[in-house]
Tab-separated table of C-alpha atoms and ligand atoms in Angstrom:
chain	number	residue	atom	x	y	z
A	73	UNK	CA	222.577	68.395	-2.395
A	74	UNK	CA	224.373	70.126	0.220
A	75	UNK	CA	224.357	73.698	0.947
A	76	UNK	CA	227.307	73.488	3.812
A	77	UNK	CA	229.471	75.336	1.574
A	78	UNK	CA	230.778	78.906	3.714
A	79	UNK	CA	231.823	80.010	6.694
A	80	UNK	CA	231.217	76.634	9.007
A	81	UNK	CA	230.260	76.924	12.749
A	82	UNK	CA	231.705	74.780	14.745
A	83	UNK	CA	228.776	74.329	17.942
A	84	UNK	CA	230.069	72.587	20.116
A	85	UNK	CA	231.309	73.413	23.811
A	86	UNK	CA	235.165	73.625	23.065
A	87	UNK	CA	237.038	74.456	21.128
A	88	UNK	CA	235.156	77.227	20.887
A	89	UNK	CA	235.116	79.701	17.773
A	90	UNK	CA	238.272	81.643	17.797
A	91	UNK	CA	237.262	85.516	16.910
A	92	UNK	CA	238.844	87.256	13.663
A	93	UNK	CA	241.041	89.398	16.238
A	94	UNK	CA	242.418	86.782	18.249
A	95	UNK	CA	243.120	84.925	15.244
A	96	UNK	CA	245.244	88.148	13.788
A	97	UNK	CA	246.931	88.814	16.831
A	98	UNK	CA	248.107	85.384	17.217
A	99	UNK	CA	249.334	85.596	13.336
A	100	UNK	CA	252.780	87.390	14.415
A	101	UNK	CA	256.194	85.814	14.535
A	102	UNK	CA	257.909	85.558	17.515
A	103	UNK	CA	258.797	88.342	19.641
A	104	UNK	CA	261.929	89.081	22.391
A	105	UNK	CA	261.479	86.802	24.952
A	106	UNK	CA	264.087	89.132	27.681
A	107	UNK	CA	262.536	91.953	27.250
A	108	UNK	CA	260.450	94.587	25.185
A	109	UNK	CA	256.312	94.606	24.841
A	110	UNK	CA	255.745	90.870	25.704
A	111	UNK	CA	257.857	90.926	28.983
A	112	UNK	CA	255.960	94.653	29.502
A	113	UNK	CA	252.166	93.094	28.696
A	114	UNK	CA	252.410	90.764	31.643
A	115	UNK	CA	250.768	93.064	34.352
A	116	UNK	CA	247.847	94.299	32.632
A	117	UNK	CA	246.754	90.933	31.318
A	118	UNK	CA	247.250	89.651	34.701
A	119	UNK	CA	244.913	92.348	36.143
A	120	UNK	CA	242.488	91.790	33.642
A	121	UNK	CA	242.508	87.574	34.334
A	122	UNK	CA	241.715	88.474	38.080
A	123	UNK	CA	239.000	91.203	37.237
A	124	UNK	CA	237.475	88.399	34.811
A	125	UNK	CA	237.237	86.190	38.218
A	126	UNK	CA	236.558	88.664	40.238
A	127	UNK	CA	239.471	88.268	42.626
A	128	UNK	CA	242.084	90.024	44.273
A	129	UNK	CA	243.832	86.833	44.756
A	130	UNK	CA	246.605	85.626	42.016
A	131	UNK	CA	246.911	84.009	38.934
A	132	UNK	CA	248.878	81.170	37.358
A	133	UNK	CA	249.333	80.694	33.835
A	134	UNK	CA	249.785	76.852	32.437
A	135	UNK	CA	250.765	75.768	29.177
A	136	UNK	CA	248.163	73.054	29.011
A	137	UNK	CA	244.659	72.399	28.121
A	138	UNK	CA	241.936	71.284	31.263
A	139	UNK	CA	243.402	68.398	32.128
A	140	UNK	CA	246.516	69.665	32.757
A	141	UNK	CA	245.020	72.487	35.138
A	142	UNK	CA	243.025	69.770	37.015
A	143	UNK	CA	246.630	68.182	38.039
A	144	UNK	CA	248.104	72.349	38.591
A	145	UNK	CA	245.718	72.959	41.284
A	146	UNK	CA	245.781	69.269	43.030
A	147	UNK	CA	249.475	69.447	42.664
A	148	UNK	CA	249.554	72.445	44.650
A	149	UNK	CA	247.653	71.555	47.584
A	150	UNK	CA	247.138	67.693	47.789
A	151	UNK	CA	249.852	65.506	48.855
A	152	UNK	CA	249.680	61.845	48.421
A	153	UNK	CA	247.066	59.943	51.109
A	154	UNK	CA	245.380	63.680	51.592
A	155	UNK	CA	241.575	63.556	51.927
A	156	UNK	CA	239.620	64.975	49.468
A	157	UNK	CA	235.990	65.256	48.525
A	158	UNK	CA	234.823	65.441	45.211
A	159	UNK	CA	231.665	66.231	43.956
A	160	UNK	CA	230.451	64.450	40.854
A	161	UNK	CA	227.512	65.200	39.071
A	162	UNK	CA	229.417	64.417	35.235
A	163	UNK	CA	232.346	63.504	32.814
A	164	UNK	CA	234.365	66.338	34.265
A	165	UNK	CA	233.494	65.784	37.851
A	166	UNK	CA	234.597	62.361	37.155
A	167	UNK	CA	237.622	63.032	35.209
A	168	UNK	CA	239.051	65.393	38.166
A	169	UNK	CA	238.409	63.122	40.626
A	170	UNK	CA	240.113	60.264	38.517
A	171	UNK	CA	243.103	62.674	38.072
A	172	UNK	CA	243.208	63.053	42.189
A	173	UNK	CA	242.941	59.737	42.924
A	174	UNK	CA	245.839	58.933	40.581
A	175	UNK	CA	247.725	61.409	42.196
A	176	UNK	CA	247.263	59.442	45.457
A	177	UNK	CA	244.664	61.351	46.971
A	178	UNK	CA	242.156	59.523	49.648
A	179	UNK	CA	238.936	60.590	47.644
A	180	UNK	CA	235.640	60.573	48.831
A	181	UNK	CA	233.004	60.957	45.967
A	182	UNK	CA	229.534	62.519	46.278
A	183	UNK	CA	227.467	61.504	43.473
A	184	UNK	CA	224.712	64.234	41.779
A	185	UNK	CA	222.390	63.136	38.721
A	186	UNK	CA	223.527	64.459	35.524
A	187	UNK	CA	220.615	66.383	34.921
A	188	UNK	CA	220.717	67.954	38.524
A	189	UNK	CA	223.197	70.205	40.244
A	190	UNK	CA	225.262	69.245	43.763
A	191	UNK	CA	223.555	69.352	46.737
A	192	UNK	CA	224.895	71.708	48.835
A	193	UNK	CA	223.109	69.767	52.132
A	194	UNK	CA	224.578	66.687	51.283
A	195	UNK	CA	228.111	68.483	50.951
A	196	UNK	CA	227.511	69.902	54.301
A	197	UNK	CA	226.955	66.652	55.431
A	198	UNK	CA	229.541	65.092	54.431
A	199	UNK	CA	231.943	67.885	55.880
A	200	UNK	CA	230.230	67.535	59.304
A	201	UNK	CA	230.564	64.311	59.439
A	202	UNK	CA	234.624	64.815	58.822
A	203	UNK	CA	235.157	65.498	62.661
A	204	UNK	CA	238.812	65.141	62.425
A	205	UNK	CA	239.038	68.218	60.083
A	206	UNK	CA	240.998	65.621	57.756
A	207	UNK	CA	239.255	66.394	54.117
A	208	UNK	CA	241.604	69.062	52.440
A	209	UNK	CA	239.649	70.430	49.605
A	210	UNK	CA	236.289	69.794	48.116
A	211	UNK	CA	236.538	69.799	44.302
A	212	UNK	CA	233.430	71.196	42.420
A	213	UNK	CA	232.487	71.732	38.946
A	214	UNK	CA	230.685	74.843	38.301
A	215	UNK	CA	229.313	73.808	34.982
A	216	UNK	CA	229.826	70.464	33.984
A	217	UNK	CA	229.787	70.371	30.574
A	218	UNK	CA	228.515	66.994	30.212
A	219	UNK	CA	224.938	67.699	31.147
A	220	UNK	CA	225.065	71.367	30.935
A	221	UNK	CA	224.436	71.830	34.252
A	222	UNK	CA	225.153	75.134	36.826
A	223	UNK	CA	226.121	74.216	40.066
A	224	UNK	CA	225.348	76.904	42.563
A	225	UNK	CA	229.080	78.206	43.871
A	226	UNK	CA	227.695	80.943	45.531
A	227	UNK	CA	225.818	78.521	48.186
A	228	UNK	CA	228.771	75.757	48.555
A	229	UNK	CA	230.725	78.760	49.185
A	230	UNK	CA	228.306	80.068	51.730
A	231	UNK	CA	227.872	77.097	53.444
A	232	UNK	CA	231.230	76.528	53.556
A	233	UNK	CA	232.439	79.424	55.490
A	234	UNK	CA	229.601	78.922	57.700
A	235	UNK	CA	231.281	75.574	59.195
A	236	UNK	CA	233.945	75.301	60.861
A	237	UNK	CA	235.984	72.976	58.447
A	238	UNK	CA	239.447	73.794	57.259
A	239	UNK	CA	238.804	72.137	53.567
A	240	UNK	CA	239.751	74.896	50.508
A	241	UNK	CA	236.978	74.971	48.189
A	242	UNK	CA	238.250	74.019	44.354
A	243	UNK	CA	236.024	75.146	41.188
A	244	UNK	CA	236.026	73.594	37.488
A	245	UNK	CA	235.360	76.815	35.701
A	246	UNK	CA	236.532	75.884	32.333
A	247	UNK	CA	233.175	75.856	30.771
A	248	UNK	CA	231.927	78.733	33.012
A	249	UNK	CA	234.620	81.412	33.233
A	250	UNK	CA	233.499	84.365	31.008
A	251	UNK	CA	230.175	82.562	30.299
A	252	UNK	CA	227.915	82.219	34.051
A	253	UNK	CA	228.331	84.818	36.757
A	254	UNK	CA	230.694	83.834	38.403
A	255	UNK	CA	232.538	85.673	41.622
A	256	UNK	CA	235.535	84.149	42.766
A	257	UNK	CA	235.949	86.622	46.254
A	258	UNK	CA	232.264	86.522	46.904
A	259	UNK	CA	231.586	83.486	46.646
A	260	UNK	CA	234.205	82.094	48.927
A	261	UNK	CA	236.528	79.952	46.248
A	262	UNK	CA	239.928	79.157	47.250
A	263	UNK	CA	241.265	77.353	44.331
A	264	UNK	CA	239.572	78.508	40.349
A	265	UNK	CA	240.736	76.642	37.363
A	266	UNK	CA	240.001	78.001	33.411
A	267	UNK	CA	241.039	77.084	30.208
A	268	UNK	CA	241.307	79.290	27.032
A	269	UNK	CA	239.676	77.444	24.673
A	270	UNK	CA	236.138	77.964	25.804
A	271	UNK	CA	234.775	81.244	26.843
A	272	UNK	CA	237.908	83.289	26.382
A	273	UNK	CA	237.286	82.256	22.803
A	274	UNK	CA	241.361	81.226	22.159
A	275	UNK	CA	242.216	78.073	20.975
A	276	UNK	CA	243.359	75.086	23.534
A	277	UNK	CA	246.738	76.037	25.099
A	278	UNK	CA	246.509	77.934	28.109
A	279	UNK	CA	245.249	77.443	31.430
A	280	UNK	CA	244.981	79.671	34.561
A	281	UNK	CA	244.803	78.676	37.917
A	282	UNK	CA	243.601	81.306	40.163
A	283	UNK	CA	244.669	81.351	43.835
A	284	UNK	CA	242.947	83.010	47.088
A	285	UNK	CA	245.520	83.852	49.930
A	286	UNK	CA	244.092	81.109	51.785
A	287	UNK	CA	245.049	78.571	49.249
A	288	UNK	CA	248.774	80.043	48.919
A	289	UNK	CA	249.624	79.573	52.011
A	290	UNK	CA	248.074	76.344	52.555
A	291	UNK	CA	250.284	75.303	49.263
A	292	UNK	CA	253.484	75.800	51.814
A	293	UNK	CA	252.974	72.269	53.790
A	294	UNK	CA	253.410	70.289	51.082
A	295	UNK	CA	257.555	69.080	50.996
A	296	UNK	CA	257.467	68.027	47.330
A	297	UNK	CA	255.613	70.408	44.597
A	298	UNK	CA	256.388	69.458	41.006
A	299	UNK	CA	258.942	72.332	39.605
A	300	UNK	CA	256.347	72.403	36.794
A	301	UNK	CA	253.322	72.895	38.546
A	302	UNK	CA	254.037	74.723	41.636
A	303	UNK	CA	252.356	78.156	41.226
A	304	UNK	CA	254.355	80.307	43.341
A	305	UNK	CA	256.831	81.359	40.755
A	306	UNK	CA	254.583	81.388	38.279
A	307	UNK	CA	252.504	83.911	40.165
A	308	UNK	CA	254.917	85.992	41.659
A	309	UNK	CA	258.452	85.633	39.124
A	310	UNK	CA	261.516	87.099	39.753
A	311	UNK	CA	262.486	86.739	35.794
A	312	UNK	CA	259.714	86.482	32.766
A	313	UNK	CA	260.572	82.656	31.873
A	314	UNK	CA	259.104	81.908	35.419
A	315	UNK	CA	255.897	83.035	34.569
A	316	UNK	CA	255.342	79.827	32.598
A	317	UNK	CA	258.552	77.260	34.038
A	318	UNK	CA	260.131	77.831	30.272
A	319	UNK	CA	259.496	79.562	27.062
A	320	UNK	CA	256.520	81.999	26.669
A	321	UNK	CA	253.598	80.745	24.481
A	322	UNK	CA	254.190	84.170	22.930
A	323	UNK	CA	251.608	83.979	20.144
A	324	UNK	CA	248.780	82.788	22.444
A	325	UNK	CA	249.756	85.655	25.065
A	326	UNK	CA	249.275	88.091	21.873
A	327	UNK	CA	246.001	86.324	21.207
A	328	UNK	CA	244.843	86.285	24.989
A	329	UNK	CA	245.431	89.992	25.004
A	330	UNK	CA	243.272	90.105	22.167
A	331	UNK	CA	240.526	87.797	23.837
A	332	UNK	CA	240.541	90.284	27.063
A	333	UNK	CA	240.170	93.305	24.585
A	334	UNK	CA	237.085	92.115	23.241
A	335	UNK	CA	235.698	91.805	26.993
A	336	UNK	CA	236.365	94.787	27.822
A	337	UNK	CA	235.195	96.868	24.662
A	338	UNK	CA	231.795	94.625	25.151
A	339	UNK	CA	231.397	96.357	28.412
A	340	UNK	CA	233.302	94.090	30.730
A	341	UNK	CA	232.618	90.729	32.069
A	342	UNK	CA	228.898	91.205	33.027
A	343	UNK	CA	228.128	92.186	29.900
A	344	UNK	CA	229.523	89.214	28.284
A	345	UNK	CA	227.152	87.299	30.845
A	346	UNK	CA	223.807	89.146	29.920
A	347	UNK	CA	224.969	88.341	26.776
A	348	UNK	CA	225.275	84.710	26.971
A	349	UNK	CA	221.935	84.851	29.379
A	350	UNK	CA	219.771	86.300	26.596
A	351	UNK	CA	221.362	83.870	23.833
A	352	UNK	CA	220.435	80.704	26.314
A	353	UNK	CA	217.162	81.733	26.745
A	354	UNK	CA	216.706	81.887	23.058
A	355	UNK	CA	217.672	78.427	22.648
A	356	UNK	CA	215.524	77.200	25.484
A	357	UNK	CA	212.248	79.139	24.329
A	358	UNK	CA	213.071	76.510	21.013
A	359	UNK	CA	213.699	73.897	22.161
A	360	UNK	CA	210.603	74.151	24.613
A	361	UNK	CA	208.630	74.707	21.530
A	362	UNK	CA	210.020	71.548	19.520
A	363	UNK	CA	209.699	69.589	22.828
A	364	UNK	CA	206.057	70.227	22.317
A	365	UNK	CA	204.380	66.638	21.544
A	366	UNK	CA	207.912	65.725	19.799
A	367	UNK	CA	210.641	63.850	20.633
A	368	UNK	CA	213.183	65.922	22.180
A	369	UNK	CA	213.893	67.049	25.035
A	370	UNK	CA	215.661	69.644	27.542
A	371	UNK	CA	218.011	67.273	29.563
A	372	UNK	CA	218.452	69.965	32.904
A	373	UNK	CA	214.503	70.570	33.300
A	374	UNK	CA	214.571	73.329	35.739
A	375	UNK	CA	215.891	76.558	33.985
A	376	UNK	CA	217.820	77.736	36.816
A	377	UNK	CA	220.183	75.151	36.984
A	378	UNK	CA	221.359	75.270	33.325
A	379	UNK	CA	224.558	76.775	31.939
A	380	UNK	CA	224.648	79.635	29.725
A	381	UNK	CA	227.383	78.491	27.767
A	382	UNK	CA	226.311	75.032	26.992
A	383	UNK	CA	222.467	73.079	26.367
A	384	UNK	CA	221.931	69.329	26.546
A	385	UNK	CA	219.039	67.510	24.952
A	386	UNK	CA	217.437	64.487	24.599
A	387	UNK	CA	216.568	63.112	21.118
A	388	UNK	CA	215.222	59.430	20.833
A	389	UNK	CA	218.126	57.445	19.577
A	390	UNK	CA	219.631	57.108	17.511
A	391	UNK	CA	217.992	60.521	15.860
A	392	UNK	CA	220.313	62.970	17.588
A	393	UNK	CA	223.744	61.191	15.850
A	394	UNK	CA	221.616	61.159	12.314
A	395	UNK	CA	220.718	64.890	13.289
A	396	UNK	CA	224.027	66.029	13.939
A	397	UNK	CA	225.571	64.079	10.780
A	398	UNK	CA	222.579	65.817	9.013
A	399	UNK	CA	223.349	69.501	10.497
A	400	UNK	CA	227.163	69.232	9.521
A	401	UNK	CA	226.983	67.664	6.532
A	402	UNK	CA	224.148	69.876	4.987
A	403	UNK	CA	224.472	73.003	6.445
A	404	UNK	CA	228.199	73.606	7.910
A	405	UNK	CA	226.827	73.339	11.697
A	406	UNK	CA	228.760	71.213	13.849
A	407	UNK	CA	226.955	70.256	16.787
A	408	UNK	CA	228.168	68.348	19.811
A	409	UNK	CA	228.063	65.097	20.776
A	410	UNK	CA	226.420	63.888	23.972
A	411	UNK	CA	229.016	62.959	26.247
A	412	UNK	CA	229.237	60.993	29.587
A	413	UNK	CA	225.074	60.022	29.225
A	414	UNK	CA	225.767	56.779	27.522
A	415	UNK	CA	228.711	54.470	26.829
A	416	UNK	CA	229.934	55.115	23.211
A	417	UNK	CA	228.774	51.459	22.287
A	418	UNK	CA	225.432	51.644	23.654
A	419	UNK	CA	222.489	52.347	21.585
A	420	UNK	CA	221.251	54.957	23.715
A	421	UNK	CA	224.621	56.818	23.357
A	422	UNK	CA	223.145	58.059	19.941
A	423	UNK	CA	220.396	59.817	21.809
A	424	UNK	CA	221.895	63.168	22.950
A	425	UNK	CA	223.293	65.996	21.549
A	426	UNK	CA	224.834	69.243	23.228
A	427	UNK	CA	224.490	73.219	21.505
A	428	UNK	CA	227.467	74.836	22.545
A	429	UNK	CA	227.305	78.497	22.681
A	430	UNK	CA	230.222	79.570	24.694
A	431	UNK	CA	232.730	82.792	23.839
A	432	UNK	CA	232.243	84.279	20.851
A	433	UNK	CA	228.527	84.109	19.784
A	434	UNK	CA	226.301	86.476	18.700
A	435	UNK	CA	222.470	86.487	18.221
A	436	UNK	CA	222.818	85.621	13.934
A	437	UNK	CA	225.074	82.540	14.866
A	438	UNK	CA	222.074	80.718	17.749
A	439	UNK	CA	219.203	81.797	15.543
A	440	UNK	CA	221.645	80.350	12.641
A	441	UNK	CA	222.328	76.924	14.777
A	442	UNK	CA	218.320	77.094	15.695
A	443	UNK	CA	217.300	77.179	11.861
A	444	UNK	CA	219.244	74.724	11.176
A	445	UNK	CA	218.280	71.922	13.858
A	446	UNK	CA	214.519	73.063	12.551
A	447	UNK	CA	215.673	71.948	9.291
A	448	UNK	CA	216.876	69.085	10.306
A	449	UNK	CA	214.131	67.542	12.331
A	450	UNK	CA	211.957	68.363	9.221
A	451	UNK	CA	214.372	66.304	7.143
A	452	UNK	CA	214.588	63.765	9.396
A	453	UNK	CA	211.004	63.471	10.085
A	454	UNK	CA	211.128	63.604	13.394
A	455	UNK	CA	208.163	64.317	15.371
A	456	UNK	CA	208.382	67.976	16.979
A	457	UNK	CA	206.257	70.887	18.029
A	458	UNK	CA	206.134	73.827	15.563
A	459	UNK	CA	206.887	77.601	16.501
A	460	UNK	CA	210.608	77.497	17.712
A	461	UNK	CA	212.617	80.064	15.573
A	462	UNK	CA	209.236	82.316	16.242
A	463	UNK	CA	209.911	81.681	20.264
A	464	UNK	CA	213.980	82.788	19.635
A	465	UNK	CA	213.282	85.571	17.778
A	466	UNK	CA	210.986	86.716	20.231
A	467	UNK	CA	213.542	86.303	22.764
A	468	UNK	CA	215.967	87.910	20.626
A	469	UNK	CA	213.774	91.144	19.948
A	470	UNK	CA	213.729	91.878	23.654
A	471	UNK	CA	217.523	92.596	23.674
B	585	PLP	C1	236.412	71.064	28.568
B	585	PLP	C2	236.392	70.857	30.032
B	585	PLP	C3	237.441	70.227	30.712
B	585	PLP	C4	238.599	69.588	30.013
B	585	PLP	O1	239.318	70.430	29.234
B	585	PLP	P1	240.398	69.821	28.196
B	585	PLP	O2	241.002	71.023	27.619
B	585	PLP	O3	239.608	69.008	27.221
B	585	PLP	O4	241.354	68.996	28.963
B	585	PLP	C5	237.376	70.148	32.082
B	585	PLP	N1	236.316	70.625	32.766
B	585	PLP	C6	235.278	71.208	32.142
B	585	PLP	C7	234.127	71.708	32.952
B	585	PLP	C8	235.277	71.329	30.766
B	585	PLP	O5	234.237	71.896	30.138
């Protein structure tokens, strides 16, 4: 028997699930591309990208999913045989510095657990020890979505402007932006990279790349910028089809609109983090109840350096595959895979799973994905402590 049949939820940390209103803003045919409301939208849904990162610097708008924003903001301030550090500590630290070495970047990689954010003394280090001045940016990941883990921005940033070292700080936020506090200004970030389908709750299209003055006019030594990716027209066009180097994605503009609208009628951006801050800790206070004597476990064990938008976990392999196949197939819940712990053909790869609750997610939808999971280790007969939709709920009723 299956009782899947419904609305499914897809669980997983992007795509995320696209809200009703996005999805019926986006349902328009296309508009004037010259002139008229889309050409008139632009500067109010720039102003609100830069209040959602908390900057007063700029913001270019991609066509493209992460990966494409990873080569935007290296394309913009790296030049072939430039030094750069890059701070791994996942898949996506990984996959960013693959992306600048490709590009012919001179990368130096600092290597972080999985399970354990960078560490900001070793970053130091490293920048101390580059004498010369020579590294040009240090790429971080504020959440890498691997492991789930939170970097902490605000003391890379810190310790950053306390050194003398000319290096532009670059942050991952794809997983992150709209989901963890974050603070571009504050925080000392030159370079901030986002993607829509995650906690702006769009589907995958567009990416924004969001500039501090410091990074624009380091962007003007470089001889050759790809017409494509070079921001500057992008952020500051002298006709609309320069805002995106072609034709406007007009009905994801409609449906970003939409996405920004829901923000703000929340309560704004810190809002939307308490939110996400109270869900997490829902899904924690479970899962430290089924970790009880059981087989599963938190993979980030130190609360404060988990993401809000995304949970990792441990389940003997291969129980978490049979567990997810068991959550989608019986109940609608998709939950995702683990990615980056384990190559694909390993045994051990089946041991992880990730809860992705990112965007647009609400306190029925985690205690939904929780019940379900506790179904699922009961069908599975898997060993796990009892009590952990009790422990949610309890979280929950302290909204
Ligand atoms: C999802 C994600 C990416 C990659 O985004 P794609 O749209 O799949 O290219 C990059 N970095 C982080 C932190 C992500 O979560």
């Amino acid at each position: 028997m299956t009782l899947a049949q419904g609305r499914t939820y897809l669980a997983i940390p992007g795509p995320s699930v696209v809200p009703d209103q996005v999805l019926n803003a986006m349902h328009a045919t296309s508009t004037n591309i010259y002139e008229g409301a889309l050409v008139e939208m632009m500067p109010a849904l720039v102003a609100d990208l830069k209040g959602l990162a908390r900057t007063t610097g700029d913001v270019a708008i991609y066509i493209g999913n992460g990966h494409a924003l990873w080569e935007a903001s290296l394309a913009n301030i790296v030049a072939p045989g430039d030094k750069v550090l890059v701070l791994v500590g996942g898949a996506f630290g990984q996959g960013w510095a693959d992306t600048a070495r490709t590009l012919g970047a001179d990368i130096q990689v600092l290597e972080f657990a999985n399970n354990a954010p960078i560490d900001v003394q070793a970053v130091e280090q490293a920048l101390r020890a580059d004498t010369a001045g020579e590294i040009r940016a240090v790429l971080a990941v504020h959440v890498d979505t691997s492991g789930a883990v939170r970097s902490d921005i605000a003391a890379l940033g810190a310790m950053m402007a306390g050194l003398d070292h000319p290096a532009l700080l670059m942050v991952d936020c794809i997983a992150s932006l709209g989901c963890d506090r974050f603070e571009m200004d504050a925080w000392g970030v030159d370079v901030m990279i986002a993607a829509s389908q995650k906690g702006l709750m769009m589907p995958p299209g567009l990416g924004l790349v969001f500039v501090s003055a410091k990074a624009k006019s380091a962007q003007k030594r470089l001889v050759n910028i790809s017409p494509y990716w070079d921001w500057a027209p992008r952020i500051a066009p002298e006709l609309f089809y320069q805002y995106f180097a072609g034709t406007a994605p007009v009905q994801h503009l409609l449906g970003l609109r939409a996405a920004l609208d829901l923000i703000q009628d929340e309560g704004g951006v810190q809002a939307v983090w308490a939110r996400h801050e109270k869900l997490a800790n829902a899904i924690w206070a479970a899962c430290d109840k089924w970790a009880e004597n059981g087989a599963l476990r938190l993979h980030v064990a130190d609360p404060v350096h988990r993401s809000h938008s995304v949970t990792a976990l441990y389940l003997q392999a291969p129980l978490a595959t049979a567990l997810r196949e068991w959550c989608e197939t019986k109940t609608g819940v998709t939950l995702g895979i683990g990615l980056g712990m384990a190559p694909p053909d390993d045994p051990e790869w089946h041991g992880y799973f990730r809860i992705g609750h990112m965007g647009h997610v609400n306190a029925h939808m985690v205690l939904g994905v929780l019940g379900v999971i506790d179904a699922g280790l009961k069908a599975l007969d898997v060993k796990h402590g009892n009590g952990a939709l009790a422990a949610a709920s309890q979280v929950i009723s302290t909204a």
